[in-house]
Amino acid sequence: MAPTTDCAAAFSAALLELARTDERICIVNNDSAETHSALGFQAELPDRFVDVGIAEQNLVGVSIGLANAGLRPFVYSASCFLTARALEQIKNAAYTNANVVFCGFVSGLAYGALGGTHHAVEDLAWMRSIPRMTVLAPATPQDTVAALREAMTQDGPVYIRIVSKLDTPELFPADHTFAYGGSELLREGEDVTLVGTGLLTTRLVEAAELLAADGIRAGVLHLGSVQPIDAEAIGRAARHSGRLVVAEDHVLNGGLGGAVAETVVRTHPVPVLQLGVPNEYAPIGPAEFLYEHFGLTASGVAKRVAQWLA
């Protein structure tokens, strides 16, 4: 795989580049500019950088007002605080179909040792349940930048779940594009299809390589768009391989696994193995320890898939 880079840094750099020519773009922040790689934007375009402090409900309310005034606000916050503390206000943004991009950084278990209060492992379930809300979970820096560019061409509220604090191998070329409701088949496989989103997609590519060494032909389907979801691609994968494995750094209830299972039931019912965080709070420890603890590493996924197929 290509050298690893940071998705959050790539996202913020691309947003600043767009903002230089689009005066509508602004950032609404909750005292986290350094954490989310926004210091460059703040220094260069201070008049379009609004910091409301640690007040996530106000953060969203201000962004709705700015959108109603014709601006394109990007709401910068950690996923755990943005989606949990301000869910009612986010629902109101969708109710009014406001042009707000909610940028959820440090997603999944990336906050590691800060514990369950800081882990964002319920956000996909919450956000995809809201009408009119588009939910994206890009996998790599190029994928994240492409998701940003796609969001700028669309109207309505968007939640982008951004991988940060964890370096990510690049899977896509510089001219990569992203589409609402689209997907990427990264690998063909006849025995099983591994389905992922966000950080787990890159790990599924590695897991497929490990499985191939054991004679198991695993395909890999990346669903960077969780809502809307690519029902046709899921149906094709189900028909082609007959079994799906969904892996995500999210609780097993209501996330990508739930979305895929709902789609499979309506299209082509097949067995679906869900890998993720059980309905329990994670222990305290560094992020990579937690991913190993829950089997969400390439080797952990490969082991679970091989056991399931056996």
Short mmCIF file of C-alpha atoms in Angstrom, two decimals:
data_model
loop_
_atom_site.label_atom_id
_atom_site.label_comp_id
_atom_site.label_asym_id
_atom_site.label_seq_id
_atom_site.Cartn_x
_atom_site.Cartn_y
_atom_site.Cartn_z
CA MET A 1 0.00 0.00 0.00
CA ALA A 2 0.98 3.65 -0.40
CA PRO A 3 2.57 5.61 2.47
CA THR A 4 0.19 6.57 5.26
CA THR A 5 -1.08 10.11 5.69
CA ASP A 6 -3.63 11.91 7.85
CA CYS A 7 -7.19 12.30 6.53
CA ALA A 8 -8.00 15.27 8.77
CA ALA A 9 -4.97 17.25 7.59
CA ALA A 10 -5.81 16.49 3.95
CA PHE A 11 -9.43 17.54 4.48
CA SER A 12 -8.55 20.86 6.11
CA ALA A 13 -5.91 21.68 3.51
CA ALA A 14 -8.40 21.02 0.69
CA LEU A 15 -11.08 23.09 2.43
CA LEU A 16 -8.71 26.05 2.74
CA GLU A 17 -7.85 25.75 -0.95
CA LEU A 18 -11.55 25.84 -1.86
CA ALA A 19 -12.20 28.75 0.51
CA ARG A 20 -9.62 30.92 -1.25
CA THR A 21 -11.92 31.10 -4.26
CA ASP A 22 -15.32 30.55 -2.62
CA GLU A 23 -16.13 33.29 -0.11
CA ARG A 24 -19.18 31.42 1.15
CA ILE A 25 -17.04 28.81 2.93
CA CYS A 26 -16.52 29.29 6.65
CA ILE A 27 -15.61 27.11 9.62
CA VAL A 28 -17.64 27.02 12.83
CA ASN A 29 -15.46 25.51 15.53
CA ASN A 30 -15.73 24.46 19.18
CA ASP A 31 -12.31 25.42 20.53
CA SER A 32 -10.58 22.64 18.60
CA ALA A 33 -8.75 24.32 15.69
CA GLU A 34 -5.42 22.68 16.47
CA THR A 35 -6.91 19.25 17.12
CA HIS A 36 -8.68 19.21 13.76
CA SER A 37 -5.92 20.77 11.63
CA ALA A 38 -7.75 24.10 11.16
CA LEU A 39 -5.03 26.49 12.35
CA GLY A 40 -4.03 27.30 8.77
CA PHE A 41 -7.60 28.30 7.87
CA GLN A 42 -7.91 30.36 11.06
CA ALA A 43 -4.67 32.23 10.36
CA GLU A 44 -5.36 32.95 6.69
CA LEU A 45 -9.11 33.61 6.84
CA PRO A 46 -9.85 34.76 10.41
CA ASP A 47 -13.03 36.60 9.40
CA ARG A 48 -14.50 33.28 8.22
CA PHE A 49 -13.47 31.28 11.27
CA VAL A 50 -16.09 31.33 14.04
CA ASP A 51 -15.17 29.79 17.39
CA VAL A 52 -18.12 29.37 19.75
CA GLY A 53 -16.13 27.63 22.48
CA ILE A 54 -17.05 24.30 24.01
CA ALA A 55 -20.75 24.66 23.26
CA GLU A 56 -21.79 22.12 20.65
CA GLN A 57 -25.52 22.93 20.64
CA ASN A 58 -24.70 26.58 19.97
CA LEU A 59 -22.11 25.41 17.41
CA VAL A 60 -24.84 23.83 15.30
CA GLY A 61 -27.34 26.63 15.86
CA VAL A 62 -24.86 29.25 14.65
CA SER A 63 -24.04 27.14 11.60
CA ILE A 64 -27.72 26.92 10.64
CA GLY A 65 -28.00 30.70 10.88
CA LEU A 66 -24.92 31.18 8.68
CA ALA A 67 -26.32 28.72 6.12
CA ASN A 68 -29.61 30.61 6.08
CA ALA A 69 -27.60 33.78 5.35
CA GLY A 70 -26.15 32.15 2.23
CA LEU A 71 -22.80 30.92 3.58
CA ARG A 72 -21.49 27.32 3.44
CA PRO A 73 -20.51 26.51 7.02
CA PHE A 74 -18.32 23.54 7.87
CA VAL A 75 -18.91 22.52 11.47
CA TYR A 76 -15.66 21.28 13.04
CA SER A 77 -15.91 19.06 16.12
CA ALA A 78 -14.99 15.66 17.46
CA SER A 79 -17.58 13.13 16.28
CA CYS A 80 -18.45 12.06 19.81
CA PHE A 81 -19.34 15.57 21.00
CA LEU A 82 -20.92 16.83 17.80
CA THR A 83 -23.38 13.99 17.32
CA ALA A 84 -24.21 13.28 20.97
CA ARG A 85 -24.47 16.75 22.51
CA ALA A 86 -26.09 18.49 19.56
CA LEU A 87 -28.28 15.78 18.05
CA GLU A 88 -31.48 17.79 18.49
CA GLN A 89 -29.95 20.81 16.77
CA ILE A 90 -28.59 18.61 13.97
CA LYS A 91 -32.10 17.24 13.51
CA ASN A 92 -33.33 20.84 13.14
CA ALA A 93 -30.66 21.48 10.49
CA ALA A 94 -32.04 18.54 8.52
CA TYR A 95 -35.63 19.65 9.15
CA THR A 96 -34.87 22.98 7.46
CA ASN A 97 -32.62 21.31 4.86
CA ALA A 98 -29.78 23.69 5.77
CA ASN A 99 -26.61 23.62 3.66
CA VAL A 100 -24.34 22.64 6.55
CA VAL A 101 -21.46 20.16 6.40
CA PHE A 102 -20.95 18.50 9.78
CA CYS A 103 -17.33 17.37 10.03
CA GLY A 104 -16.95 14.66 12.67
CA PHE A 105 -13.28 14.22 13.50
CA VAL A 106 -11.54 11.61 15.71
CA SER A 107 -14.19 9.05 14.79
CA GLY A 108 -14.52 5.52 16.05
CA LEU A 109 -12.07 4.53 18.79
CA ALA A 110 -9.39 7.03 17.78
CA TYR A 111 -9.52 8.94 21.07
CA GLY A 112 -8.27 5.74 22.70
CA ALA A 113 -7.38 6.13 26.35
CA LEU A 114 -9.75 9.06 26.92
CA GLY A 115 -12.44 6.43 27.31
CA GLY A 116 -16.06 5.81 26.46
CA THR A 117 -17.05 9.46 26.81
CA HIS A 118 -14.76 10.27 23.86
CA HIS A 119 -15.32 7.23 21.64
CA ALA A 120 -17.59 7.93 18.65
CA VAL A 121 -19.07 4.51 18.02
CA GLU A 122 -22.78 5.35 17.87
CA ASP A 123 -22.70 8.26 15.41
CA LEU A 124 -23.54 6.42 12.20
CA ALA A 125 -26.69 4.95 13.75
CA TRP A 126 -27.83 8.33 15.04
CA MET A 127 -27.05 10.30 11.91
CA ARG A 128 -28.41 7.89 9.32
CA SER A 129 -31.74 7.80 11.16
CA ILE A 130 -32.33 11.51 10.43
CA PRO A 131 -34.37 12.31 7.30
CA ARG A 132 -32.58 14.39 4.62
CA MET A 133 -29.18 13.76 6.25
CA THR A 134 -26.43 12.48 3.96
CA VAL A 135 -23.90 10.37 5.86
CA LEU A 136 -20.40 9.83 4.42
CA ALA A 137 -17.48 7.87 5.84
CA PRO A 138 -14.49 8.13 3.47
CA ALA A 139 -11.56 5.78 3.92
CA THR A 140 -8.35 7.59 2.94
CA PRO A 141 -7.03 11.13 2.45
CA GLN A 142 -7.90 11.16 -1.28
CA ASP A 143 -11.31 9.68 -0.54
CA THR A 144 -11.91 12.31 2.16
CA VAL A 145 -10.95 15.20 -0.13
CA ALA A 146 -13.17 13.76 -2.87
CA ALA A 147 -16.08 13.54 -0.40
CA LEU A 148 -15.53 17.20 0.50
CA ARG A 149 -15.62 18.25 -3.16
CA GLU A 150 -18.78 16.22 -3.75
CA ALA A 151 -20.46 17.84 -0.72
CA MET A 152 -19.77 21.28 -2.20
CA THR A 153 -21.79 20.38 -5.31
CA GLN A 154 -24.87 19.25 -3.36
CA ASP A 155 -27.53 20.93 -1.26
CA GLY A 156 -28.76 19.91 2.18
CA PRO A 157 -27.04 18.75 5.38
CA VAL A 158 -24.11 16.34 5.24
CA TYR A 159 -22.26 14.45 7.95
CA ILE A 160 -18.71 13.45 7.03
CA ARG A 161 -17.13 10.98 9.45
CA ILE A 162 -13.42 11.76 9.18
CA VAL A 163 -10.60 9.42 10.16
CA SER A 164 -8.12 11.37 12.28
CA LYS A 165 -5.30 10.73 14.76
CA LEU A 166 -4.67 7.48 12.84
CA ASP A 167 -2.51 7.38 9.72
CA THR A 168 -4.26 5.75 6.81
CA PRO A 169 -2.80 3.97 3.75
CA GLU A 170 -3.89 5.57 0.47
CA LEU A 171 -5.94 3.37 -1.84
CA PHE A 172 -7.03 5.89 -4.45
CA PRO A 173 -5.37 8.02 -7.17
CA ALA A 174 -5.18 11.81 -7.12
CA ASP A 175 -8.10 12.12 -9.56
CA HIS A 176 -10.38 9.93 -7.43
CA THR A 177 -14.02 11.01 -7.27
CA PHE A 178 -16.73 10.40 -4.69
CA ALA A 179 -20.49 10.16 -5.28
CA TYR A 180 -23.45 10.20 -2.93
CA GLY A 181 -24.86 6.69 -2.95
CA GLY A 182 -21.76 5.34 -4.67
CA SER A 183 -19.27 2.63 -3.77
CA GLU A 184 -15.89 1.23 -4.77
CA LEU A 185 -15.23 -2.44 -5.47
CA LEU A 186 -11.58 -2.63 -4.45
CA ARG A 187 -11.10 -6.36 -4.93
CA GLU A 188 -12.99 -9.21 -6.60
CA GLY A 189 -13.66 -12.37 -4.59
CA GLU A 190 -15.82 -15.45 -5.07
CA ASP A 191 -15.84 -16.90 -1.54
CA VAL A 192 -16.94 -13.89 0.50
CA THR A 193 -17.19 -10.09 0.18
CA LEU A 194 -15.75 -7.89 2.93
CA VAL A 195 -17.76 -4.68 3.24
CA GLY A 196 -16.37 -1.66 5.04
CA THR A 197 -16.41 2.08 5.45
CA GLY A 198 -14.01 4.65 6.87
CA LEU A 199 -10.91 3.33 8.59
CA LEU A 200 -11.96 -0.30 8.31
CA THR A 201 -11.91 -0.30 4.51
CA THR A 202 -8.11 -0.10 4.41
CA ARG A 203 -7.89 -2.88 6.97
CA LEU A 204 -10.22 -5.06 4.94
CA VAL A 205 -7.93 -4.74 1.93
CA GLU A 206 -5.08 -6.06 4.07
CA ALA A 207 -7.32 -8.77 5.52
CA ALA A 208 -8.24 -9.95 2.01
CA GLU A 209 -4.54 -10.33 1.22
CA LEU A 210 -4.06 -12.43 4.37
CA LEU A 211 -7.06 -14.59 3.47
CA ALA A 212 -5.73 -15.07 -0.07
CA ALA A 213 -2.59 -16.60 1.41
CA ASP A 214 -4.88 -19.23 2.97
CA GLY A 215 -6.71 -19.86 -0.29
CA ILE A 216 -9.80 -17.79 0.54
CA ARG A 217 -10.88 -15.46 -2.27
CA ALA A 218 -12.31 -12.38 -0.54
CA GLY A 219 -13.68 -9.35 -2.34
CA VAL A 220 -13.63 -5.88 -0.76
CA LEU A 221 -16.45 -3.36 -1.17
CA HIS A 222 -15.99 0.17 0.16
CA LEU A 223 -19.20 1.98 1.08
CA GLY A 224 -18.01 5.54 1.64
CA SER A 225 -21.61 6.69 1.32
CA VAL A 226 -23.61 5.20 4.18
CA GLN A 227 -26.74 7.22 3.47
CA PRO A 228 -27.75 7.04 0.67
CA ILE A 229 -26.28 3.56 0.30
CA ASP A 230 -25.42 1.68 -2.88
CA ALA A 231 -28.09 -1.03 -2.75
CA GLU A 232 -27.22 -2.26 -6.25
CA ALA A 233 -23.55 -2.86 -5.33
CA ILE A 234 -24.55 -4.67 -2.15
CA GLY A 235 -26.97 -6.86 -4.08
CA ARG A 236 -24.32 -7.67 -6.70
CA ALA A 237 -21.83 -8.63 -4.00
CA ALA A 238 -24.41 -10.82 -2.29
CA ARG A 239 -25.24 -12.63 -5.52
CA HIS A 240 -21.60 -12.98 -6.54
CA SER A 241 -20.06 -14.33 -3.35
CA GLY A 242 -23.08 -15.56 -1.41
CA ARG A 243 -21.78 -14.25 1.93
CA LEU A 244 -20.96 -10.80 3.28
CA VAL A 245 -18.82 -9.64 6.18
CA VAL A 246 -19.34 -6.06 7.39
CA ALA A 247 -16.62 -4.52 9.57
CA GLU A 248 -16.75 -1.09 11.20
CA ASP A 249 -15.40 0.82 14.19
CA HIS A 250 -18.92 1.35 15.45
CA VAL A 251 -21.33 -0.53 17.68
CA LEU A 252 -23.04 -3.46 16.02
CA ASN A 253 -26.43 -1.80 16.49
CA GLY A 254 -27.57 0.45 13.67
CA GLY A 255 -24.34 1.31 11.89
CA LEU A 256 -23.07 0.14 8.50
CA GLY A 257 -23.81 -3.47 9.39
CA GLY A 258 -27.42 -2.59 10.05
CA ALA A 259 -27.66 -0.61 6.81
CA VAL A 260 -26.18 -3.48 4.78
CA ALA A 261 -28.39 -6.08 6.48
CA GLU A 262 -31.49 -3.98 5.79
CA THR A 263 -30.46 -3.73 2.14
CA VAL A 264 -29.66 -7.44 1.79
CA VAL A 265 -33.07 -8.40 3.16
CA ARG A 266 -34.71 -6.29 0.45
CA THR A 267 -32.44 -7.34 -2.42
CA HIS A 268 -30.73 -10.74 -2.15
CA PRO A 269 -30.81 -12.38 1.30
CA VAL A 270 -27.52 -14.06 2.23
CA PRO A 271 -25.66 -14.71 5.51
CA VAL A 272 -24.07 -11.53 6.89
CA LEU A 273 -21.36 -11.53 9.59
CA GLN A 274 -21.10 -8.23 11.47
CA LEU A 275 -17.78 -7.24 13.04
CA GLY A 276 -17.56 -4.16 15.21
CA VAL A 277 -17.79 -2.95 18.79
CA PRO A 278 -20.14 -5.02 20.99
CA ASN A 279 -22.84 -3.22 22.95
CA GLU A 280 -20.40 -2.38 25.74
CA TYR A 281 -18.00 0.38 26.68
CA ALA A 282 -14.41 -0.13 25.58
CA PRO A 283 -11.61 -0.61 28.10
CA ILE A 284 -9.06 2.15 28.64
CA GLY A 285 -6.01 2.06 26.39
CA PRO A 286 -4.39 3.45 23.24
CA ALA A 287 -6.47 3.39 20.09
CA GLU A 288 -4.56 0.56 18.41
CA PHE A 289 -4.92 -1.54 21.57
CA LEU A 290 -8.68 -1.04 21.38
CA TYR A 291 -8.82 -2.01 17.71
CA GLU A 292 -6.87 -5.17 18.55
CA HIS A 293 -9.12 -5.82 21.56
CA PHE A 294 -12.22 -5.81 19.35
CA GLY A 295 -10.55 -7.71 16.48
CA LEU A 296 -10.71 -4.71 14.14
CA THR A 297 -7.22 -5.13 12.71
CA ALA A 298 -6.40 -6.79 9.40
CA SER A 299 -5.23 -9.96 11.13
CA GLY A 300 -8.17 -9.93 13.54
CA VAL A 301 -10.69 -9.62 10.71
CA ALA A 302 -8.97 -12.31 8.64
CA LYS A 303 -9.05 -14.70 11.59
CA ARG A 304 -12.76 -14.12 12.28
CA VAL A 305 -13.66 -14.49 8.60
CA ALA A 306 -11.70 -17.75 8.24
CA GLN A 307 -13.38 -19.17 11.36
CA TRP A 308 -16.83 -18.16 10.07
CA LEU A 309 -16.29 -19.69 6.65
CA ALA A 310 -15.00 -22.88 8.21
#
